[in-house]
Amino acid sequence: MTTLPDRPNTALLVIDVQNGVVADAHNRDGVIANINTLVDKARAEAVPVVWVQHSDEGLPRDSDAWRYVPELVHGDSEPVVHKNYGDSFEDTELEAVLAERGVGRVVVTGAQSDACIRATIHGAMVRGYDVTLVGDAHTTEDLTKYGAPPPDQVIAHTNLYWKYQNAPGRQGGTVDTADVAFA
C-alpha cells in the first residue's frame, strides 16, 4: 500500500533505546524484552533492523547515556542512523538506508512515545511509508510534573490514535508484539 514505488519490503526501526533516554521509562524492562523479541523475529525473517540513535546537548554523543541499553545487541550488518531531532528522518540518512533496502513499510519501536516515536511515525507517513506502531514496544518517562498525563495514558493514547491513522495510499496501525507480521 505504500506510495513509494518499487519498495515492497518492511524494516524494523528501534528508536532511541539509549541508557539516558529509557533509564526512568515506564515498563522499561517489558518494553525492551518486547523489542528484543521483535529484533530476533526480524533477523530470523531477514527483515532489516535499523537502529536510530539520538544525540543533543543533554545526550552527548559517545557518553554512557547516549549508548544503547546493554540488553539490546546491534548486529554488525545493521545500520545505525544518528539523529539530532525528534523525527528520525529529519537531517539523517534514514530515507537513503530504507530506500537502499527497498523498504516502503516501517514497524516502529522505542522511545519516547510522546516525542521521537510520535514525530517519526508522522514523518514516515508524510514521506509515503506505511507505518505500524508496536503498542507494547514503545515507552516514555513520567512528565506529569510538567502537566503531561501519566506515561501509561500517553502510551495508550498514542496507540489509540495511531491504530486508525491513514493517508491516501498509506496505512498506519497499532499492533502488539505477538501480532507483528513483517510480511
Short mmCIF file of N, CA and C in Angstrom, two decimals:
data_model
loop_
_atom_site.label_atom_id
_atom_site.label_comp_id
_atom_site.label_asym_id
_atom_site.label_seq_id
_atom_site.Cartn_x
_atom_site.Cartn_y
_atom_site.Cartn_z
N MET A 1 0.81 -1.21 0.00
CA MET A 1 0.00 0.00 0.00
C MET A 1 0.85 1.27 0.00
N THR A 2 2.12 1.19 0.34
CA THR A 2 2.95 2.37 0.37
C THR A 2 2.86 3.15 -0.94
N THR A 3 3.06 4.43 -0.87
CA THR A 3 3.08 5.24 -2.09
C THR A 3 4.48 5.34 -2.66
N LEU A 4 5.43 4.63 -2.06
CA LEU A 4 6.79 4.62 -2.56
C LEU A 4 6.94 3.50 -3.59
N PRO A 5 7.21 3.85 -4.85
CA PRO A 5 7.25 2.83 -5.90
C PRO A 5 8.42 1.85 -5.71
N ASP A 6 8.15 0.59 -6.04
CA ASP A 6 9.18 -0.45 -6.02
C ASP A 6 9.83 -0.61 -4.65
N ARG A 7 9.05 -0.47 -3.59
CA ARG A 7 9.58 -0.63 -2.23
C ARG A 7 8.65 -1.54 -1.44
N PRO A 8 8.69 -2.85 -1.74
CA PRO A 8 7.77 -3.79 -1.11
C PRO A 8 8.20 -4.29 0.27
N ASN A 9 9.39 -3.94 0.72
CA ASN A 9 9.94 -4.53 1.94
C ASN A 9 9.56 -3.76 3.20
N THR A 10 9.71 -4.44 4.31
CA THR A 10 9.45 -3.89 5.64
C THR A 10 10.75 -3.84 6.42
N ALA A 11 10.90 -2.84 7.29
CA ALA A 11 12.04 -2.75 8.20
C ALA A 11 11.53 -2.51 9.61
N LEU A 12 12.29 -3.00 10.58
CA LEU A 12 12.04 -2.73 11.99
C LEU A 12 12.91 -1.56 12.41
N LEU A 13 12.29 -0.51 12.95
CA LEU A 13 13.04 0.63 13.48
C LEU A 13 13.08 0.52 15.00
N VAL A 14 14.28 0.62 15.56
CA VAL A 14 14.47 0.64 17.01
C VAL A 14 15.01 2.03 17.35
N ILE A 15 14.16 2.86 17.92
CA ILE A 15 14.45 4.27 18.08
C ILE A 15 14.81 4.63 19.52
N ASP A 16 16.02 5.13 19.71
CA ASP A 16 16.44 5.80 20.94
C ASP A 16 16.31 4.98 22.23
N VAL A 17 16.55 3.69 22.16
CA VAL A 17 16.50 2.89 23.39
C VAL A 17 17.89 2.97 24.03
N GLN A 18 18.20 4.16 24.47
CA GLN A 18 19.52 4.52 24.99
C GLN A 18 19.45 4.66 26.50
N ASN A 19 20.58 4.45 27.15
CA ASN A 19 20.64 4.49 28.62
C ASN A 19 19.99 5.74 29.19
N GLY A 20 20.35 6.89 28.68
CA GLY A 20 19.83 8.14 29.21
C GLY A 20 18.40 8.44 28.84
N VAL A 21 17.88 7.77 27.83
CA VAL A 21 16.51 8.00 27.38
C VAL A 21 15.53 7.13 28.15
N VAL A 22 15.87 5.88 28.39
CA VAL A 22 14.91 4.95 29.00
C VAL A 22 15.21 4.62 30.46
N ALA A 23 16.17 5.29 31.07
CA ALA A 23 16.54 4.99 32.47
C ALA A 23 15.32 4.98 33.39
N ASP A 24 14.43 5.95 33.22
CA ASP A 24 13.25 6.06 34.09
C ASP A 24 11.95 5.84 33.31
N ALA A 25 12.04 5.11 32.23
CA ALA A 25 10.86 4.92 31.37
C ALA A 25 9.86 3.95 31.98
N HIS A 26 8.60 4.16 31.64
CA HIS A 26 7.50 3.30 32.06
C HIS A 26 7.70 1.89 31.49
N ASN A 27 7.60 0.88 32.32
CA ASN A 27 7.70 -0.52 31.90
C ASN A 27 8.96 -0.78 31.07
N ARG A 28 10.05 -0.16 31.46
CA ARG A 28 11.31 -0.24 30.72
C ARG A 28 11.67 -1.67 30.35
N ASP A 29 11.74 -2.56 31.33
CA ASP A 29 12.20 -3.92 31.08
C ASP A 29 11.26 -4.69 30.16
N GLY A 30 9.96 -4.50 30.33
CA GLY A 30 8.99 -5.18 29.47
C GLY A 30 9.07 -4.71 28.03
N VAL A 31 9.23 -3.40 27.85
CA VAL A 31 9.35 -2.85 26.50
C VAL A 31 10.63 -3.35 25.83
N ILE A 32 11.73 -3.34 26.57
CA ILE A 32 12.99 -3.83 25.99
C ILE A 32 12.89 -5.31 25.65
N ALA A 33 12.24 -6.09 26.48
CA ALA A 33 12.05 -7.52 26.18
C ALA A 33 11.24 -7.69 24.90
N ASN A 34 10.19 -6.87 24.72
CA ASN A 34 9.39 -6.95 23.50
C ASN A 34 10.20 -6.54 22.28
N ILE A 35 11.02 -5.52 22.42
CA ILE A 35 11.86 -5.10 21.30
C ILE A 35 12.84 -6.23 20.95
N ASN A 36 13.42 -6.86 21.95
CA ASN A 36 14.31 -7.99 21.68
C ASN A 36 13.60 -9.11 20.93
N THR A 37 12.36 -9.40 21.31
CA THR A 37 11.57 -10.41 20.60
C THR A 37 11.41 -10.02 19.14
N LEU A 38 11.13 -8.75 18.89
CA LEU A 38 10.94 -8.28 17.51
C LEU A 38 12.24 -8.30 16.72
N VAL A 39 13.34 -7.92 17.36
CA VAL A 39 14.64 -7.95 16.69
C VAL A 39 14.97 -9.39 16.29
N ASP A 40 14.77 -10.32 17.20
CA ASP A 40 15.03 -11.73 16.89
C ASP A 40 14.15 -12.22 15.74
N LYS A 41 12.89 -11.85 15.76
CA LYS A 41 11.96 -12.26 14.70
C LYS A 41 12.36 -11.64 13.36
N ALA A 42 12.70 -10.37 13.38
CA ALA A 42 13.12 -9.69 12.14
C ALA A 42 14.36 -10.37 11.56
N ARG A 43 15.33 -10.62 12.40
CA ARG A 43 16.55 -11.28 11.92
C ARG A 43 16.25 -12.67 11.35
N ALA A 44 15.39 -13.41 12.02
CA ALA A 44 15.03 -14.76 11.55
C ALA A 44 14.33 -14.72 10.20
N GLU A 45 13.62 -13.63 9.92
CA GLU A 45 12.88 -13.48 8.67
C GLU A 45 13.63 -12.62 7.65
N ALA A 46 14.88 -12.31 7.90
CA ALA A 46 15.72 -11.49 7.02
C ALA A 46 15.10 -10.12 6.75
N VAL A 47 14.47 -9.56 7.78
CA VAL A 47 13.90 -8.22 7.72
C VAL A 47 14.95 -7.25 8.26
N PRO A 48 15.22 -6.16 7.55
CA PRO A 48 16.23 -5.21 8.05
C PRO A 48 15.85 -4.63 9.40
N VAL A 49 16.83 -4.57 10.29
CA VAL A 49 16.68 -3.89 11.58
C VAL A 49 17.54 -2.63 11.49
N VAL A 50 16.91 -1.49 11.72
CA VAL A 50 17.59 -0.21 11.64
C VAL A 50 17.53 0.44 13.02
N TRP A 51 18.71 0.76 13.54
CA TRP A 51 18.83 1.36 14.86
C TRP A 51 18.95 2.87 14.70
N VAL A 52 18.18 3.62 15.48
CA VAL A 52 18.22 5.07 15.43
C VAL A 52 18.72 5.55 16.80
N GLN A 53 19.68 6.47 16.77
CA GLN A 53 20.35 6.91 18.00
C GLN A 53 20.40 8.43 18.05
N HIS A 54 19.80 8.97 19.11
CA HIS A 54 19.68 10.42 19.27
C HIS A 54 20.88 10.99 20.02
N SER A 55 21.25 12.21 19.67
CA SER A 55 22.20 12.97 20.48
C SER A 55 21.81 14.44 20.46
N ASP A 56 22.10 15.11 21.56
CA ASP A 56 21.88 16.55 21.68
C ASP A 56 22.68 17.02 22.90
N GLU A 57 22.46 18.25 23.34
CA GLU A 57 23.22 18.80 24.47
C GLU A 57 23.07 17.95 25.73
N GLY A 58 21.87 17.45 25.98
CA GLY A 58 21.62 16.64 27.16
C GLY A 58 21.97 15.17 26.99
N LEU A 59 22.30 14.77 25.77
CA LEU A 59 22.62 13.38 25.46
C LEU A 59 23.82 13.38 24.52
N PRO A 60 25.00 13.75 25.06
CA PRO A 60 26.18 13.91 24.19
C PRO A 60 26.65 12.60 23.57
N ARG A 61 26.99 12.68 22.30
CA ARG A 61 27.48 11.53 21.55
C ARG A 61 28.70 10.91 22.26
N ASP A 62 28.72 9.58 22.30
CA ASP A 62 29.78 8.78 22.92
C ASP A 62 29.75 8.77 24.44
N SER A 63 28.76 9.40 25.07
CA SER A 63 28.62 9.33 26.53
C SER A 63 27.93 8.01 26.89
N ASP A 64 27.98 7.63 28.15
CA ASP A 64 27.29 6.41 28.58
C ASP A 64 25.78 6.56 28.38
N ALA A 65 25.24 7.73 28.66
CA ALA A 65 23.81 7.98 28.48
C ALA A 65 23.39 7.82 27.02
N TRP A 66 24.27 8.14 26.09
CA TRP A 66 24.00 8.07 24.65
C TRP A 66 23.97 6.64 24.13
N ARG A 67 24.68 5.73 24.78
CA ARG A 67 24.79 4.35 24.30
C ARG A 67 23.46 3.62 24.43
N TYR A 68 23.25 2.67 23.50
CA TYR A 68 22.08 1.80 23.57
C TYR A 68 22.13 0.97 24.83
N VAL A 69 20.97 0.61 25.38
CA VAL A 69 20.92 -0.21 26.59
C VAL A 69 21.63 -1.54 26.32
N PRO A 70 22.29 -2.10 27.31
CA PRO A 70 23.07 -3.33 27.09
C PRO A 70 22.21 -4.55 26.76
N GLU A 71 20.92 -4.50 27.08
CA GLU A 71 20.04 -5.64 26.78
C GLU A 71 19.78 -5.81 25.28
N LEU A 72 20.01 -4.77 24.51
CA LEU A 72 19.79 -4.83 23.06
C LEU A 72 21.15 -4.88 22.37
N VAL A 73 21.31 -5.87 21.50
CA VAL A 73 22.58 -6.07 20.82
C VAL A 73 22.42 -5.76 19.34
N HIS A 74 23.17 -4.79 18.90
CA HIS A 74 23.17 -4.35 17.50
C HIS A 74 23.96 -5.35 16.66
N GLY A 75 23.37 -5.82 15.57
CA GLY A 75 24.07 -6.73 14.65
C GLY A 75 25.07 -5.97 13.81
N ASP A 76 26.18 -6.61 13.48
CA ASP A 76 27.25 -5.95 12.72
C ASP A 76 26.80 -5.38 11.39
N SER A 77 25.86 -6.04 10.73
CA SER A 77 25.43 -5.58 9.41
C SER A 77 24.22 -4.64 9.47
N GLU A 78 23.77 -4.32 10.67
CA GLU A 78 22.58 -3.49 10.82
C GLU A 78 22.96 -2.01 10.94
N PRO A 79 22.36 -1.17 10.10
CA PRO A 79 22.73 0.24 10.10
C PRO A 79 22.29 0.97 11.37
N VAL A 80 23.08 1.95 11.75
CA VAL A 80 22.75 2.87 12.83
C VAL A 80 22.60 4.25 12.22
N VAL A 81 21.47 4.87 12.45
CA VAL A 81 21.19 6.21 11.95
C VAL A 81 21.28 7.17 13.13
N HIS A 82 22.15 8.15 13.01
CA HIS A 82 22.33 9.14 14.07
C HIS A 82 21.45 10.35 13.79
N LYS A 83 20.78 10.83 14.84
CA LYS A 83 19.87 11.95 14.65
C LYS A 83 20.02 12.98 15.76
N ASN A 84 19.54 14.18 15.46
CA ASN A 84 19.55 15.28 16.43
C ASN A 84 18.17 15.90 16.62
N TYR A 85 17.17 15.38 15.93
CA TYR A 85 15.82 15.90 16.00
C TYR A 85 14.85 14.77 16.32
N GLY A 86 13.63 15.10 16.72
CA GLY A 86 12.64 14.09 17.07
C GLY A 86 12.32 13.14 15.93
N ASP A 87 12.06 13.68 14.76
CA ASP A 87 11.74 12.87 13.58
C ASP A 87 13.02 12.19 13.09
N SER A 88 13.02 10.88 13.10
CA SER A 88 14.22 10.12 12.72
C SER A 88 14.64 10.33 11.27
N PHE A 89 13.77 10.91 10.44
CA PHE A 89 14.09 11.19 9.05
C PHE A 89 14.76 12.55 8.87
N GLU A 90 14.54 13.45 9.83
CA GLU A 90 14.95 14.84 9.69
C GLU A 90 16.47 14.99 9.77
N ASP A 91 17.06 15.40 8.65
CA ASP A 91 18.50 15.66 8.57
C ASP A 91 19.34 14.42 8.94
N THR A 92 18.85 13.24 8.47
CA THR A 92 19.58 11.98 8.68
C THR A 92 19.63 11.21 7.37
N GLU A 93 20.30 10.07 7.38
CA GLU A 93 20.35 9.21 6.20
C GLU A 93 19.30 8.10 6.25
N LEU A 94 18.31 8.20 7.15
CA LEU A 94 17.31 7.13 7.28
C LEU A 94 16.61 6.84 5.95
N GLU A 95 16.17 7.86 5.25
CA GLU A 95 15.49 7.64 3.97
C GLU A 95 16.39 6.86 3.01
N ALA A 96 17.64 7.21 2.90
CA ALA A 96 18.58 6.51 2.00
C ALA A 96 18.78 5.06 2.44
N VAL A 97 18.90 4.84 3.75
CA VAL A 97 19.07 3.48 4.28
C VAL A 97 17.86 2.62 3.91
N LEU A 98 16.67 3.16 4.07
CA LEU A 98 15.45 2.40 3.76
C LEU A 98 15.29 2.21 2.26
N ALA A 99 15.57 3.23 1.47
CA ALA A 99 15.46 3.11 0.02
C ALA A 99 16.40 2.04 -0.53
N GLU A 100 17.61 2.01 -0.01
CA GLU A 100 18.61 1.03 -0.45
C GLU A 100 18.12 -0.40 -0.21
N ARG A 101 17.27 -0.59 0.79
CA ARG A 101 16.74 -1.90 1.15
C ARG A 101 15.34 -2.15 0.60
N GLY A 102 14.85 -1.23 -0.22
CA GLY A 102 13.53 -1.39 -0.82
C GLY A 102 12.39 -1.35 0.17
N VAL A 103 12.55 -0.57 1.24
CA VAL A 103 11.56 -0.53 2.33
C VAL A 103 10.51 0.53 2.05
N GLY A 104 9.25 0.11 2.10
CA GLY A 104 8.11 1.01 1.99
C GLY A 104 7.22 0.97 3.21
N ARG A 105 7.53 0.06 4.14
CA ARG A 105 6.76 -0.06 5.39
C ARG A 105 7.74 -0.16 6.55
N VAL A 106 7.47 0.61 7.61
CA VAL A 106 8.29 0.54 8.81
C VAL A 106 7.45 0.08 10.00
N VAL A 107 8.07 -0.74 10.83
CA VAL A 107 7.49 -1.19 12.09
C VAL A 107 8.30 -0.47 13.16
N VAL A 108 7.62 0.32 14.00
CA VAL A 108 8.30 1.26 14.88
C VAL A 108 8.22 0.84 16.35
N THR A 109 9.40 0.89 17.01
CA THR A 109 9.53 0.61 18.43
C THR A 109 10.47 1.65 19.04
N GLY A 110 10.47 1.75 20.38
CA GLY A 110 11.48 2.58 21.03
C GLY A 110 10.95 3.61 22.00
N ALA A 111 11.62 4.76 22.03
CA ALA A 111 11.30 5.81 22.99
C ALA A 111 11.57 7.18 22.34
N GLN A 112 10.98 8.20 22.83
CA GLN A 112 9.90 8.29 23.76
C GLN A 112 8.60 8.43 22.99
N SER A 113 7.54 7.82 23.52
CA SER A 113 6.25 7.77 22.85
C SER A 113 5.76 9.14 22.41
N ASP A 114 5.89 10.13 23.29
CA ASP A 114 5.33 11.45 23.06
C ASP A 114 6.33 12.42 22.44
N ALA A 115 7.44 11.91 21.97
CA ALA A 115 8.44 12.77 21.35
C ALA A 115 8.94 12.11 20.06
N CYS A 116 10.04 11.41 20.13
CA CYS A 116 10.66 10.86 18.92
C CYS A 116 9.83 9.78 18.24
N ILE A 117 9.09 8.99 19.00
CA ILE A 117 8.22 7.99 18.38
C ILE A 117 7.12 8.69 17.59
N ARG A 118 6.44 9.62 18.25
CA ARG A 118 5.34 10.33 17.59
C ARG A 118 5.84 11.11 16.38
N ALA A 119 6.95 11.79 16.50
CA ALA A 119 7.49 12.57 15.38
C ALA A 119 7.87 11.65 14.22
N THR A 120 8.44 10.49 14.52
CA THR A 120 8.88 9.59 13.46
C THR A 120 7.72 8.90 12.76
N ILE A 121 6.70 8.48 13.50
CA ILE A 121 5.58 7.81 12.81
C ILE A 121 4.87 8.78 11.88
N HIS A 122 4.72 10.01 12.32
CA HIS A 122 4.11 11.02 11.44
C HIS A 122 5.04 11.34 10.27
N GLY A 123 6.32 11.50 10.55
CA GLY A 123 7.30 11.80 9.50
C GLY A 123 7.36 10.71 8.45
N ALA A 124 7.27 9.47 8.88
CA ALA A 124 7.29 8.35 7.94
C ALA A 124 6.06 8.36 7.04
N MET A 125 4.90 8.56 7.63
CA MET A 125 3.67 8.53 6.83
C MET A 125 3.66 9.69 5.83
N VAL A 126 4.08 10.86 6.25
CA VAL A 126 4.13 12.03 5.36
C VAL A 126 5.07 11.75 4.18
N ARG A 127 6.12 10.98 4.42
CA ARG A 127 7.09 10.67 3.37
C ARG A 127 6.68 9.48 2.50
N GLY A 128 5.51 8.90 2.74
CA GLY A 128 4.99 7.86 1.86
C GLY A 128 5.02 6.45 2.40
N TYR A 129 5.48 6.25 3.62
CA TYR A 129 5.58 4.91 4.20
C TYR A 129 4.28 4.46 4.83
N ASP A 130 4.03 3.15 4.80
CA ASP A 130 3.07 2.54 5.70
C ASP A 130 3.79 2.42 7.03
N VAL A 131 3.06 2.63 8.14
CA VAL A 131 3.71 2.71 9.45
C VAL A 131 2.92 1.90 10.47
N THR A 132 3.56 0.87 11.00
CA THR A 132 2.97 0.07 12.07
C THR A 132 3.69 0.41 13.37
N LEU A 133 2.94 0.85 14.36
CA LEU A 133 3.46 1.13 15.69
C LEU A 133 3.23 -0.11 16.55
N VAL A 134 4.27 -0.59 17.23
CA VAL A 134 4.11 -1.74 18.11
C VAL A 134 3.73 -1.20 19.49
N GLY A 135 2.47 -1.39 19.84
CA GLY A 135 1.87 -0.75 21.01
C GLY A 135 2.50 -1.10 22.34
N ASP A 136 3.08 -2.29 22.47
CA ASP A 136 3.71 -2.68 23.73
C ASP A 136 5.23 -2.68 23.63
N ALA A 137 5.75 -1.97 22.62
CA ALA A 137 7.21 -1.89 22.42
C ALA A 137 7.68 -0.45 22.24
N HIS A 138 6.94 0.49 22.86
CA HIS A 138 7.42 1.87 22.95
C HIS A 138 7.05 2.40 24.33
N THR A 139 7.80 3.38 24.78
CA THR A 139 7.63 3.87 26.15
C THR A 139 8.02 5.33 26.27
N THR A 140 7.74 5.88 27.44
CA THR A 140 8.12 7.25 27.76
C THR A 140 8.34 7.38 29.25
N GLU A 141 8.93 8.49 29.65
CA GLU A 141 9.14 8.74 31.07
C GLU A 141 7.96 9.52 31.64
N ASP A 142 7.91 9.63 32.95
CA ASP A 142 6.85 10.34 33.64
C ASP A 142 7.12 11.85 33.59
N LEU A 143 6.29 12.56 32.86
CA LEU A 143 6.43 14.01 32.74
C LEU A 143 5.23 14.73 33.36
N THR A 144 4.56 14.08 34.32
CA THR A 144 3.38 14.68 34.94
C THR A 144 3.71 15.99 35.66
N LYS A 145 4.94 16.13 36.16
CA LYS A 145 5.28 17.38 36.86
C LYS A 145 5.28 18.57 35.90
N TYR A 146 5.28 18.29 34.59
CA TYR A 146 5.21 19.36 33.59
C TYR A 146 3.80 19.49 33.00
N GLY A 147 2.85 18.75 33.55
CA GLY A 147 1.47 18.83 33.09
C GLY A 147 1.06 17.75 32.12
N ALA A 148 1.94 16.83 31.79
CA ALA A 148 1.61 15.73 30.88
C ALA A 148 0.80 14.67 31.62
N PRO A 149 0.03 13.89 30.89
CA PRO A 149 -0.65 12.75 31.52
C PRO A 149 0.39 11.72 31.98
N PRO A 150 0.00 10.79 32.85
CA PRO A 150 0.92 9.71 33.26
C PRO A 150 1.36 8.90 32.04
N PRO A 151 2.55 8.29 32.11
CA PRO A 151 3.11 7.57 30.96
C PRO A 151 2.18 6.51 30.37
N ASP A 152 1.49 5.74 31.21
CA ASP A 152 0.61 4.71 30.67
C ASP A 152 -0.51 5.32 29.83
N GLN A 153 -0.97 6.51 30.19
CA GLN A 153 -2.00 7.19 29.41
C GLN A 153 -1.43 7.77 28.10
N VAL A 154 -0.21 8.28 28.16
CA VAL A 154 0.45 8.79 26.95
C VAL A 154 0.59 7.64 25.94
N ILE A 155 1.05 6.50 26.41
CA ILE A 155 1.25 5.34 25.55
C ILE A 155 -0.08 4.85 24.99
N ALA A 156 -1.09 4.75 25.86
CA ALA A 156 -2.41 4.28 25.42
C ALA A 156 -3.01 5.23 24.39
N HIS A 157 -2.88 6.52 24.59
CA HIS A 157 -3.42 7.49 23.64
C HIS A 157 -2.70 7.41 22.30
N THR A 158 -1.38 7.30 22.33
CA THR A 158 -0.62 7.17 21.09
C THR A 158 -1.05 5.92 20.33
N ASN A 159 -1.20 4.81 21.04
CA ASN A 159 -1.64 3.57 20.41
C ASN A 159 -3.03 3.71 19.81
N LEU A 160 -3.93 4.36 20.53
CA LEU A 160 -5.31 4.52 20.07
C LEU A 160 -5.38 5.35 18.79
N TYR A 161 -4.79 6.53 18.81
CA TYR A 161 -4.95 7.37 17.62
C TYR A 161 -4.17 6.83 16.44
N TRP A 162 -3.03 6.13 16.66
CA TRP A 162 -2.29 5.61 15.52
C TRP A 162 -2.97 4.38 14.91
N LYS A 163 -3.75 3.69 15.70
CA LYS A 163 -4.46 2.49 15.22
C LYS A 163 -5.33 2.83 14.00
N TYR A 164 -5.86 4.03 13.96
CA TYR A 164 -6.79 4.42 12.90
C TYR A 164 -6.19 5.41 11.91
N GLN A 165 -4.89 5.61 11.95
CA GLN A 165 -4.24 6.59 11.08
C GLN A 165 -4.11 6.06 9.65
N ASN A 166 -4.38 6.91 8.69
CA ASN A 166 -4.14 6.58 7.29
C ASN A 166 -4.04 7.85 6.48
N ALA A 167 -3.61 7.69 5.26
CA ALA A 167 -3.50 8.79 4.32
C ALA A 167 -3.66 8.19 2.93
N PRO A 168 -3.86 8.99 1.89
CA PRO A 168 -4.04 8.41 0.56
C PRO A 168 -2.91 7.45 0.20
N GLY A 169 -3.26 6.19 -0.01
CA GLY A 169 -2.29 5.18 -0.42
C GLY A 169 -1.37 4.69 0.69
N ARG A 170 -1.62 5.12 1.93
CA ARG A 170 -0.77 4.72 3.06
C ARG A 170 -1.63 4.30 4.23
N GLN A 171 -1.07 3.40 5.04
CA GLN A 171 -1.81 2.88 6.17
C GLN A 171 -0.97 2.92 7.43
N GLY A 172 -1.56 3.40 8.50
CA GLY A 172 -0.96 3.30 9.83
C GLY A 172 -1.53 2.08 10.52
N GLY A 173 -1.30 1.98 11.79
CA GLY A 173 -1.86 0.88 12.56
C GLY A 173 -1.03 0.61 13.80
N THR A 174 -1.68 0.05 14.80
CA THR A 174 -1.02 -0.32 16.04
C THR A 174 -1.30 -1.79 16.31
N VAL A 175 -0.27 -2.54 16.61
CA VAL A 175 -0.39 -3.95 16.97
C VAL A 175 0.51 -4.24 18.16
N ASP A 176 0.25 -5.34 18.85
CA ASP A 176 1.13 -5.78 19.93
C ASP A 176 2.24 -6.64 19.35
N THR A 177 3.29 -6.82 20.12
CA THR A 177 4.45 -7.62 19.69
C THR A 177 4.04 -8.96 19.13
N ALA A 178 3.16 -9.66 19.81
CA ALA A 178 2.74 -11.01 19.40
C ALA A 178 2.05 -11.01 18.05
N ASP A 179 1.53 -9.87 17.63
CA ASP A 179 0.77 -9.80 16.37
C ASP A 179 1.51 -9.14 15.22
N VAL A 180 2.80 -8.85 15.41
CA VAL A 180 3.57 -8.22 14.35
C VAL A 180 3.82 -9.23 13.23
N ALA A 181 3.47 -8.82 12.02
CA ALA A 181 3.75 -9.60 10.82
C ALA A 181 4.61 -8.73 9.92
N PHE A 182 5.81 -9.20 9.63
CA PHE A 182 6.71 -8.42 8.77
C PHE A 182 6.38 -8.59 7.29
N ALA A 183 5.74 -9.69 6.94
CA ALA A 183 5.41 -9.95 5.52
C ALA A 183 4.20 -9.14 5.11
#
